[in-house]
């Protein structure tokens, strides 16, 4: 394939190329669809691609451009995580349970992005129902990390992350319940943002754990993420937790000139939680993080140590709460209201049992069982209620920390992408790798992961920045200014065909 330079440029450059008619929306969509066709067999980042449908959307975008009615995303191709309902198109959640489910309606974010004129390239692979950190529990097979064959792409939005990293899509949507945008972004060397809980409507986003789930964005840079994020936020009365706040133009905001151009991060106080820099972090991650922090300081940021003493409770609290909510949310997939129905059964109860046993994979079944257990009489107080109390303590830790600083920093994950299968026999070991991302969801705060180096095996390292509620602009601004001075976000895996 002759590399067309447009597959690896910022969304703002695609915007200009479209506006100046250097390329049409149809040509741009075809470029990415061709790349998916050529490269996705080696990655398995997509579950569904419908070329005709994408090209029809691109033609509509071209018509809109011709009428001078284009918005910032008109004609920009993107991929949707397969947890988002898309009208008339398969929405599987990477489960056998929904393997033939064609949604009758669009998720709110899908509607918003359609209205903006973005062109959907397809639906990306993920962990089944978002349960996992490696995109290996998919009914459609695992996603491969574009940086290293045989390694995981992270999860659960691993398909979106791999697609963006390999430049099969310029930007992609994801969802993040306990790290599912940030951790795959880290594993694939791209930028991923999970905003404040309530900023993005959950309507039509198939629920894992409703009090933790939040839509998010994946892109090559903070600037690309900013463009997508602004288009996805906004009040939606159909989600009772959607927040009625004015939509912010993040892309415009982060490009406002810094007061002191030589020290663009002057005035940013970044807290380093001691618990995030304790032992348990691999040497490669520590070294990359320290270099990036030195760069943040060189750009004018101040760093200081802070404490998040209840961090050690995040994993147990997160997994108790998320499994409890999942067991309730997934009860609708019973072969009657939704989902796969067994071909043969003796009676109603047998039909439920067989349908759910056949339709759900092992991890999903494990979580439904555990979630039902922690909510059951006699155990509710011992597990679920305790977990809710820990959740409050974790949120209060953050509140105290944000009295002293405006952003917090740490690794996104304690390890880089592991070999496929390495953790499959030990689910708890995989849960433990979510230590730095889950506290952010428990508190409902915004978090971002950006690439900050590579480990000795050549795998990308992600740095996580956490902001106070509604500080997305500050978070994106800090990372945008860091990225203007560094080039980690420009590195591409060899499979992408981009110049190194
Ligand atoms: N890795 C976490 C889990 O397996 C979080 C997943 C997510 O954010 N959807 O539950």
mmCIF file of N, CA and C and ligand atoms in Angstrom, residues 81 130-133 155-156 175-180 208 318-319 322 367 431 434, ligand 1:
data_model
loop_
_atom_site.group_PDB
_atom_site.id
_atom_site.type_symbol
_atom_site.label_atom_id
_atom_site.label_comp_id
_atom_site.label_asym_id
_atom_site.label_seq_id
_atom_site.Cartn_x
_atom_site.Cartn_y
_atom_site.Cartn_z
ATOM 1 N N UNK A 81 -16.553 2.145 19.812
ATOM 2 C CA UNK A 81 -16.466 0.919 20.595
ATOM 3 C C UNK A 81 -17.808 0.180 20.488
ATOM 4 N N UNK A 130 -17.234 -5.200 28.465
ATOM 5 C CA UNK A 130 -16.300 -4.274 29.126
ATOM 6 C C UNK A 130 -15.600 -4.884 30.323
ATOM 7 N N UNK A 131 -15.717 -6.193 30.498
ATOM 8 C CA UNK A 131 -15.125 -6.835 31.674
ATOM 9 C C UNK A 131 -13.742 -7.380 31.358
ATOM 10 N N UNK A 132 -12.733 -6.592 31.683
ATOM 11 C CA UNK A 132 -11.377 -7.061 31.459
ATOM 12 C C UNK A 132 -10.432 -5.903 31.255
ATOM 13 N N UNK A 133 -9.151 -6.215 31.202
ATOM 14 C CA UNK A 133 -8.126 -5.199 31.023
ATOM 15 C C UNK A 133 -7.208 -5.583 29.879
ATOM 16 N N UNK A 155 -7.406 -3.114 27.846
ATOM 17 C CA UNK A 155 -8.848 -3.243 27.718
ATOM 18 C C UNK A 155 -9.583 -2.434 28.777
ATOM 19 N N UNK A 156 -10.867 -2.299 28.624
ATOM 20 C CA UNK A 156 -11.614 -3.049 27.643
ATOM 21 C C UNK A 156 -11.731 -2.383 26.264
ATOM 22 N N UNK A 175 -15.286 3.525 26.367
ATOM 23 C CA UNK A 175 -15.954 3.748 27.649
ATOM 24 C C UNK A 175 -14.998 3.294 28.735
ATOM 25 N N UNK A 176 -15.149 3.903 29.909
ATOM 26 C CA UNK A 176 -14.183 3.687 30.976
ATOM 27 C C UNK A 176 -14.938 3.532 32.293
ATOM 28 N N UNK A 177 -14.937 2.316 32.818
ATOM 29 C CA UNK A 177 -15.613 2.017 34.079
ATOM 30 C C UNK A 177 -14.588 1.954 35.212
ATOM 31 N N UNK A 178 -13.376 1.471 34.834
ATOM 32 C CA UNK A 178 -12.318 1.357 35.831
ATOM 33 C C UNK A 178 -10.951 1.542 35.192
ATOM 34 N N UNK A 179 -10.942 2.092 33.991
ATOM 35 C CA UNK A 179 -9.663 2.308 33.304
ATOM 36 C C UNK A 179 -9.707 1.960 31.829
ATOM 37 N N UNK A 180 -10.870 1.577 31.343
ATOM 38 C CA UNK A 180 -10.959 0.994 30.002
ATOM 39 C C UNK A 180 -10.648 1.914 28.828
ATOM 40 N N UNK A 208 -22.239 -1.543 32.106
ATOM 41 C CA UNK A 208 -21.494 -2.509 32.906
ATOM 42 C C UNK A 208 -21.810 -2.179 34.368
ATOM 43 N N UNK A 318 -13.696 -1.359 44.121
ATOM 44 C CA UNK A 318 -14.133 -1.283 42.722
ATOM 45 C C UNK A 318 -14.751 -2.603 42.272
ATOM 46 N N UNK A 319 -14.080 -3.704 42.563
ATOM 47 C CA UNK A 319 -14.594 -4.970 42.029
ATOM 48 C C UNK A 319 -15.871 -5.421 42.729
ATOM 49 N N UNK A 322 -18.519 -2.857 41.149
ATOM 50 C CA UNK A 322 -18.779 -3.043 39.714
ATOM 51 C C UNK A 322 -19.419 -4.400 39.441
ATOM 52 N N UNK A 367 -18.356 -12.846 37.163
ATOM 53 C CA UNK A 367 -18.733 -11.572 37.779
ATOM 54 C C UNK A 367 -20.214 -11.536 38.160
ATOM 55 N N UNK A 431 -6.993 -8.063 37.804
ATOM 56 C CA UNK A 431 -7.712 -6.992 38.511
ATOM 57 C C UNK A 431 -6.709 -6.048 39.192
ATOM 58 N N UNK A 434 -5.310 -2.800 37.766
ATOM 59 C CA UNK A 434 -6.161 -1.614 37.627
ATOM 60 C C UNK A 434 -6.011 -0.647 38.806
HETATM 61 N N1 LIG B 1 -10.468 -3.530 33.966
HETATM 62 C C1 LIG B 1 -11.656 -3.188 34.709
HETATM 63 C C2 LIG B 1 -12.597 -4.367 34.751
HETATM 64 O O1 LIG B 1 -12.243 -5.375 34.243
HETATM 65 C C3 LIG B 1 -12.326 -1.993 34.149
HETATM 66 C C4 LIG B 1 -12.994 -2.265 32.870
HETATM 67 C C5 LIG B 1 -13.679 -1.069 32.324
HETATM 68 O O2 LIG B 1 -13.283 0.070 32.589
HETATM 69 N N2 LIG B 1 -14.715 -1.314 31.546
HETATM 70 O O3 LIG B 1 -13.666 -4.272 35.301
#
